[in-house]
Amino acid sequence: MAQEIEHTHLPIRGLNIHVAQVGKGELGTVVFLHGFPEIWYSWRHQMLAVAAAGYRAIAPDCRGYGLSDQPPENEEASWDDLVADVLAILDAYSIPKAFLVGKDFGAMPAYEFALQHPDRTCGVMCLGIPFNPAPMSFDTMPEGFYVLRWREPGRAEADFGRYDVRRVVRTIYVLFAGAEIPTAKEGQEIMDLADLSTPLPEWFTEEDLDAYAKLYEKSGFRYPLQMPYRALHKIPNRMDAKFQVPVFMVMGEKDYCFKFPGFETALKSGAMETFAPDLKITYIPEGSHFVQEQLPEQVNELLLGFLKDLPVVVAA
């Protein structure tokens, strides 16, 4: 029988942060950082796999997401806050060092944490987003590109507000599981790109959708639109970055992000090795943007292989 995932709230830097966790941690701790439109639940398959292998899995809901508290409305979203939250979670549990696994925008605090706190980091594995040493530019993308639409104050709020939360999450999962970048035509909004006749991905059940919808009904979309979309220009400039820990990048070849400007070049030109001397990159041919939910066995195998290559001495 799989170990039971436990849930708690930690007082972290003035907010109650929801944390899901499982496993005893004899071999170390793995912290999972989700993307959008995800929450801790996105890592359910990986959490149980690492717990069964002897690790402790910790998956917080990012501030402003899921069951975690909302930051004050007048507070600007900051990448430094996400890094500081991870550090505070490790401190709260007296965990000296951890592996970090990041997905989508969760990759950014994972990379940044490893750069700021190499002494607290065993290694970093990120899905879908290569290390970017400077803010991403989307100047070459069409006006209907979803990031450009969603970073425009009020536009996504009005688009999403036409439907209930469940339908919004459903539409985003349908669109973002595809290989094409979600882009609206003139007169269209992003929510118009799929309707209820478009089936869910075969690996994503109605029960999964219910779990996401329930958590977004709690959090809403106010902060998730701030972080990441309206904070992308604030990604720190790290042209001098040098990772002191192993970095493992996993990319689904059917992930629409693969078509972002500069992504394929960053991955295949060797540019990331400039910043991460101990770098491994693996491609999953059929992998989508949600590869850890779509192909959990493949991702779990890669993750466990990465962890086992880097044994941690756990203090008694």
Short mmCIF file of C-alpha atoms in Angstrom, two decimals:
data_model
loop_
_atom_site.label_atom_id
_atom_site.label_comp_id
_atom_site.label_asym_id
_atom_site.label_seq_id
_atom_site.Cartn_x
_atom_site.Cartn_y
_atom_site.Cartn_z
CA MET A 1 0.00 0.00 0.00
CA ALA A 2 1.39 3.41 -0.95
CA GLN A 3 2.38 5.63 1.93
CA GLU A 4 -0.22 8.26 2.76
CA ILE A 5 0.53 11.86 1.73
CA GLU A 6 0.20 14.15 4.76
CA HIS A 7 -0.87 17.78 4.68
CA THR A 8 0.08 20.64 6.95
CA HIS A 9 0.38 24.42 6.99
CA LEU A 10 3.65 26.09 7.97
CA PRO A 11 3.93 29.72 9.06
CA ILE A 12 6.43 30.91 6.46
CA ARG A 13 7.47 34.56 6.32
CA GLY A 14 4.08 35.90 7.35
CA LEU A 15 1.98 33.47 5.30
CA ASN A 16 0.55 30.02 6.01
CA ILE A 17 2.04 27.83 3.29
CA HIS A 18 0.38 24.50 2.54
CA VAL A 19 2.83 21.61 2.34
CA ALA A 20 2.15 18.05 1.22
CA GLN A 21 4.73 15.48 2.30
CA VAL A 22 5.36 11.77 2.46
CA GLY A 23 8.25 9.48 3.29
CA LYS A 24 10.75 8.96 6.11
CA GLY A 25 13.76 10.50 4.40
CA GLU A 26 16.43 7.92 5.24
CA LEU A 27 18.19 8.80 1.97
CA GLY A 28 17.46 12.54 1.94
CA THR A 29 14.73 15.05 1.09
CA VAL A 30 13.29 16.05 -2.29
CA VAL A 31 11.46 19.39 -2.58
CA PHE A 32 9.05 19.66 -5.53
CA LEU A 33 8.18 23.11 -6.94
CA HIS A 34 5.17 23.26 -9.25
CA GLY A 35 4.31 25.45 -12.22
CA PHE A 36 1.06 26.90 -13.57
CA PRO A 37 -1.77 25.84 -13.50
CA GLU A 38 -0.42 23.31 -11.06
CA ILE A 39 -0.28 22.81 -7.31
CA TRP A 40 1.26 20.16 -5.01
CA TYR A 41 -1.04 17.54 -6.58
CA SER A 42 0.92 17.77 -9.84
CA TRP A 43 3.72 15.83 -8.14
CA ARG A 44 1.59 13.02 -6.66
CA HIS A 45 3.22 10.29 -8.78
CA GLN A 46 6.77 11.46 -8.07
CA MET A 47 6.17 11.98 -4.35
CA LEU A 48 5.06 8.40 -3.82
CA ALA A 49 7.91 7.05 -5.95
CA VAL A 50 10.66 8.86 -4.05
CA ALA A 51 9.04 8.02 -0.69
CA ALA A 52 8.97 4.33 -1.62
CA ALA A 53 12.66 4.58 -2.52
CA GLY A 54 13.59 5.94 0.92
CA TYR A 55 13.39 9.71 0.48
CA ARG A 56 11.18 12.35 2.03
CA ALA A 57 9.03 14.21 -0.52
CA ILE A 58 7.92 17.76 0.23
CA ALA A 59 5.63 19.63 -2.19
CA PRO A 60 4.40 23.07 -1.17
CA ASP A 61 1.64 25.02 -2.83
CA CYS A 62 3.44 28.16 -3.96
CA ARG A 63 2.34 31.29 -2.11
CA GLY A 64 -0.95 32.48 -3.61
CA TYR A 65 -1.70 29.01 -5.03
CA GLY A 66 -3.90 26.17 -3.82
CA LEU A 67 -4.27 26.01 -0.04
CA SER A 68 -1.47 28.49 0.68
CA ASP A 69 -2.26 32.02 1.82
CA GLN A 70 -2.52 34.90 -0.60
CA PRO A 71 0.13 37.61 -0.36
CA PRO A 72 -1.31 41.10 0.22
CA GLU A 73 -2.93 42.55 -2.92
CA ASN A 74 -0.59 45.57 -2.98
CA GLU A 75 2.55 43.39 -2.76
CA GLU A 76 4.36 42.85 -6.04
CA ALA A 77 5.20 39.27 -6.97
CA SER A 78 8.90 38.55 -6.45
CA TRP A 79 11.10 35.62 -7.45
CA ASP A 80 13.18 36.26 -4.33
CA ASP A 81 10.09 35.48 -2.23
CA LEU A 82 9.83 32.01 -3.79
CA VAL A 83 13.51 31.28 -3.07
CA ALA A 84 13.17 32.58 0.50
CA ASP A 85 10.04 30.44 1.01
CA VAL A 86 11.97 27.28 0.06
CA LEU A 87 14.77 28.17 2.48
CA ALA A 88 12.25 28.83 5.26
CA ILE A 89 10.54 25.47 4.64
CA LEU A 90 13.88 23.64 4.92
CA ASP A 91 14.66 25.56 8.11
CA ALA A 92 11.21 24.84 9.57
CA TYR A 93 11.85 21.10 9.16
CA SER A 94 15.56 21.35 10.15
CA ILE A 95 16.58 19.89 6.79
CA PRO A 96 20.26 20.72 6.13
CA LYS A 97 20.29 19.91 2.40
CA ALA A 98 17.71 18.86 -0.19
CA PHE A 99 17.27 17.95 -3.81
CA LEU A 100 15.14 20.44 -5.74
CA VAL A 101 12.79 19.41 -8.55
CA GLY A 102 11.15 22.26 -10.46
CA LYS A 103 8.65 22.34 -13.30
CA ASP A 104 7.55 25.25 -15.51
CA PHE A 105 7.99 28.48 -13.49
CA GLY A 106 8.94 26.33 -10.47
CA ALA A 107 12.23 25.70 -12.27
CA MET A 108 13.24 29.33 -11.77
CA PRO A 109 13.31 29.34 -7.94
CA ALA A 110 14.88 25.87 -8.07
CA TYR A 111 17.77 27.15 -10.19
CA GLU A 112 18.04 30.37 -8.18
CA PHE A 113 17.98 28.54 -4.83
CA ALA A 114 20.85 26.32 -5.97
CA LEU A 115 22.87 29.38 -6.99
CA GLN A 116 22.17 31.30 -3.76
CA HIS A 117 22.37 28.33 -1.38
CA PRO A 118 24.68 25.66 -2.84
CA ASP A 119 25.44 24.46 0.71
CA ARG A 120 21.74 23.60 1.16
CA THR A 121 21.35 21.96 -2.28
CA CYS A 122 22.21 18.37 -3.24
CA GLY A 123 21.22 18.76 -6.89
CA VAL A 124 18.60 20.30 -9.17
CA MET A 125 16.31 18.57 -11.66
CA CYS A 126 14.04 20.73 -13.80
CA LEU A 127 11.32 19.83 -16.27
CA GLY A 128 10.49 21.91 -19.33
CA ILE A 129 12.44 25.11 -18.59
CA PRO A 130 16.19 25.45 -19.21
CA PHE A 131 18.26 27.79 -17.07
CA ASN A 132 17.86 31.31 -18.41
CA PRO A 133 20.54 33.78 -17.25
CA ALA A 134 18.41 36.83 -18.11
CA PRO A 135 14.72 37.76 -18.42
CA MET A 136 13.08 36.02 -21.37
CA SER A 137 12.18 38.14 -24.38
CA PHE A 138 8.95 37.47 -26.24
CA ASP A 139 9.29 40.40 -28.66
CA THR A 140 9.21 38.09 -31.67
CA MET A 141 5.95 36.40 -30.63
CA PRO A 142 2.54 37.35 -32.10
CA GLU A 143 0.18 39.61 -30.16
CA GLY A 144 -2.13 36.67 -29.39
CA PHE A 145 0.62 34.66 -27.64
CA TYR A 146 -0.81 33.62 -24.29
CA VAL A 147 2.03 35.10 -22.18
CA LEU A 148 1.59 38.52 -23.81
CA ARG A 149 -2.16 38.33 -23.24
CA TRP A 150 -1.91 37.19 -19.62
CA ARG A 151 0.66 39.75 -18.57
CA GLU A 152 -1.74 42.51 -19.63
CA PRO A 153 -3.50 43.62 -16.42
CA GLY A 154 -7.16 42.65 -16.36
CA ARG A 155 -7.26 40.80 -19.66
CA ALA A 156 -6.96 37.23 -18.37
CA GLU A 157 -9.18 38.10 -15.42
CA ALA A 158 -11.94 39.10 -17.85
CA ASP A 159 -11.30 36.07 -20.08
CA PHE A 160 -11.31 33.56 -17.21
CA GLY A 161 -14.22 35.31 -15.51
CA ARG A 162 -16.62 34.17 -18.26
CA TYR A 163 -16.43 30.59 -16.95
CA ASP A 164 -16.31 28.67 -13.70
CA VAL A 165 -12.92 27.67 -12.29
CA ARG A 166 -13.25 24.04 -13.35
CA ARG A 167 -13.75 24.99 -16.98
CA VAL A 168 -10.81 27.41 -16.89
CA VAL A 169 -8.45 24.74 -15.51
CA ARG A 170 -9.83 22.20 -17.96
CA THR A 171 -9.21 24.51 -20.92
CA ILE A 172 -5.67 25.31 -19.82
CA TYR A 173 -4.82 21.62 -19.41
CA VAL A 174 -6.24 20.83 -22.85
CA LEU A 175 -4.33 23.70 -24.52
CA PHE A 176 -1.04 23.35 -22.68
CA ALA A 177 -0.86 19.57 -23.15
CA GLY A 178 -0.52 20.14 -26.90
CA ALA A 179 2.61 20.65 -28.97
CA GLU A 180 1.56 24.05 -30.34
CA ILE A 181 1.99 27.33 -28.47
CA PRO A 182 -1.45 28.61 -27.38
CA THR A 183 -2.00 31.72 -29.48
CA ALA A 184 -5.27 33.59 -30.02
CA LYS A 185 -6.31 35.14 -33.31
CA GLU A 186 -7.69 38.64 -33.62
CA GLY A 187 -11.03 38.85 -31.84
CA GLN A 188 -10.30 35.72 -29.81
CA GLU A 189 -9.25 35.24 -26.20
CA ILE A 190 -7.16 32.30 -24.95
CA MET A 191 -10.19 30.57 -23.40
CA ASP A 192 -11.79 30.53 -26.87
CA LEU A 193 -9.10 28.14 -28.18
CA ALA A 194 -10.79 25.04 -26.72
CA ASP A 195 -14.32 24.15 -25.71
CA LEU A 196 -16.01 21.37 -23.77
CA SER A 197 -16.10 19.16 -26.87
CA THR A 198 -12.28 18.95 -26.79
CA PRO A 199 -11.39 15.87 -24.74
CA LEU A 200 -9.08 15.99 -21.76
CA PRO A 201 -5.64 14.43 -22.25
CA GLU A 202 -6.01 10.66 -21.80
CA TRP A 203 -3.73 10.69 -18.74
CA PHE A 204 -5.75 13.40 -16.97
CA THR A 205 -8.97 12.19 -15.37
CA GLU A 206 -12.13 14.00 -14.33
CA GLU A 207 -11.06 13.25 -10.73
CA ASP A 208 -7.73 14.98 -11.38
CA LEU A 209 -9.61 17.97 -12.79
CA ASP A 210 -11.81 18.03 -9.69
CA ALA A 211 -8.71 18.14 -7.46
CA TYR A 212 -7.29 21.12 -9.34
CA ALA A 213 -10.62 22.93 -9.55
CA LYS A 214 -11.17 22.58 -5.82
CA LEU A 215 -7.83 24.16 -5.03
CA TYR A 216 -8.22 26.99 -7.56
CA GLU A 217 -11.65 27.74 -6.14
CA LYS A 218 -9.77 28.43 -2.91
CA SER A 219 -6.93 30.49 -4.39
CA GLY A 220 -8.46 32.03 -7.50
CA PHE A 221 -6.19 33.30 -10.27
CA ARG A 222 -5.16 36.72 -8.94
CA TYR A 223 -1.71 35.74 -7.71
CA PRO A 224 -1.07 32.99 -10.32
CA LEU A 225 -1.37 35.67 -13.01
CA GLN A 226 1.11 37.85 -11.12
CA MET A 227 3.49 34.92 -10.66
CA PRO A 228 4.75 34.01 -13.15
CA TYR A 229 3.24 36.02 -16.01
CA ARG A 230 3.51 39.57 -14.71
CA ALA A 231 6.87 38.95 -13.08
CA LEU A 232 8.77 37.43 -16.02
CA HIS A 233 10.58 40.72 -16.67
CA LYS A 234 11.92 40.56 -13.10
CA ILE A 235 13.85 37.33 -13.52
CA PRO A 236 17.33 38.16 -12.14
CA ASN A 237 20.24 38.68 -14.51
CA ARG A 238 22.61 35.80 -13.89
CA MET A 239 25.10 36.03 -16.76
CA ASP A 240 27.88 35.22 -14.27
CA ALA A 241 26.08 32.19 -12.79
CA LYS A 242 28.04 29.03 -12.02
CA PHE A 243 26.20 26.08 -10.50
CA GLN A 244 28.21 24.23 -7.85
CA VAL A 245 25.79 21.28 -7.80
CA PRO A 246 24.67 18.79 -10.46
CA VAL A 247 21.88 19.99 -12.76
CA PHE A 248 19.57 17.62 -14.64
CA MET A 249 17.31 19.06 -17.34
CA VAL A 250 14.43 16.94 -18.69
CA MET A 251 12.54 18.15 -21.75
CA GLY A 252 9.52 16.65 -23.43
CA GLU A 253 9.93 17.00 -27.18
CA LYS A 254 6.18 17.57 -27.58
CA ASP A 255 6.26 20.34 -24.95
CA TYR A 256 5.06 23.54 -26.64
CA CYS A 257 7.75 25.44 -24.67
CA PHE A 258 10.32 23.74 -26.89
CA LYS A 259 9.18 26.24 -29.56
CA PHE A 260 9.80 29.31 -27.39
CA PRO A 261 12.46 31.68 -28.78
CA GLY A 262 15.91 30.45 -27.82
CA PHE A 263 14.82 27.33 -25.92
CA GLU A 264 16.05 24.72 -28.35
CA THR A 265 19.29 26.65 -28.86
CA ALA A 266 19.84 26.88 -25.10
CA LEU A 267 19.41 23.14 -24.78
CA LYS A 268 21.22 21.87 -27.87
CA SER A 269 24.01 24.43 -28.35
CA GLY A 270 25.77 23.66 -25.09
CA ALA A 271 24.93 27.14 -23.73
CA MET A 272 23.63 25.74 -20.42
CA GLU A 273 26.95 23.99 -19.81
CA THR A 274 28.58 27.43 -19.54
CA PHE A 275 26.62 27.93 -16.33
CA ALA A 276 26.25 24.32 -15.15
CA PRO A 277 29.51 22.38 -15.52
CA ASP A 278 27.90 19.20 -14.12
CA LEU A 279 24.92 19.12 -16.49
CA LYS A 280 22.85 16.30 -17.93
CA ILE A 281 20.02 16.84 -20.45
CA THR A 282 17.50 14.13 -21.35
CA TYR A 283 14.71 14.33 -23.93
CA ILE A 284 11.44 12.42 -23.69
CA PRO A 285 10.19 12.04 -27.29
CA GLU A 286 6.44 11.95 -26.50
CA GLY A 287 6.65 14.20 -23.46
CA SER A 288 4.25 17.13 -23.22
CA HIS A 289 4.37 20.19 -20.96
CA PHE A 290 2.87 18.04 -18.20
CA VAL A 291 5.31 15.17 -18.68
CA GLN A 292 5.45 14.24 -14.98
CA GLU A 293 1.70 13.54 -15.01
CA GLN A 294 1.56 12.20 -18.57
CA LEU A 295 4.46 9.74 -18.33
CA PRO A 296 5.07 9.32 -14.59
CA GLU A 297 6.95 6.04 -14.85
CA GLN A 298 9.52 7.51 -17.25
CA VAL A 299 9.95 10.66 -15.18
CA ASN A 300 10.16 8.67 -11.93
CA GLU A 301 12.86 6.44 -13.38
CA LEU A 302 14.90 9.48 -14.46
CA LEU A 303 14.37 11.20 -11.11
CA LEU A 304 15.33 8.16 -9.02
CA GLY A 305 18.39 7.61 -11.19
CA PHE A 306 19.47 11.21 -10.58
CA LEU A 307 18.91 10.90 -6.81
CA LYS A 308 20.77 7.61 -6.52
CA ASP A 309 23.78 9.06 -8.34
CA LEU A 310 24.06 11.68 -5.58
CA PRO A 311 23.85 9.94 -2.20
CA VAL A 312 23.25 12.17 0.79
CA VAL A 313 24.75 11.58 4.21
CA VAL A 314 21.78 12.06 6.52
CA ALA A 315 22.66 13.33 9.98
CA ALA A 316 21.62 11.01 12.79
#
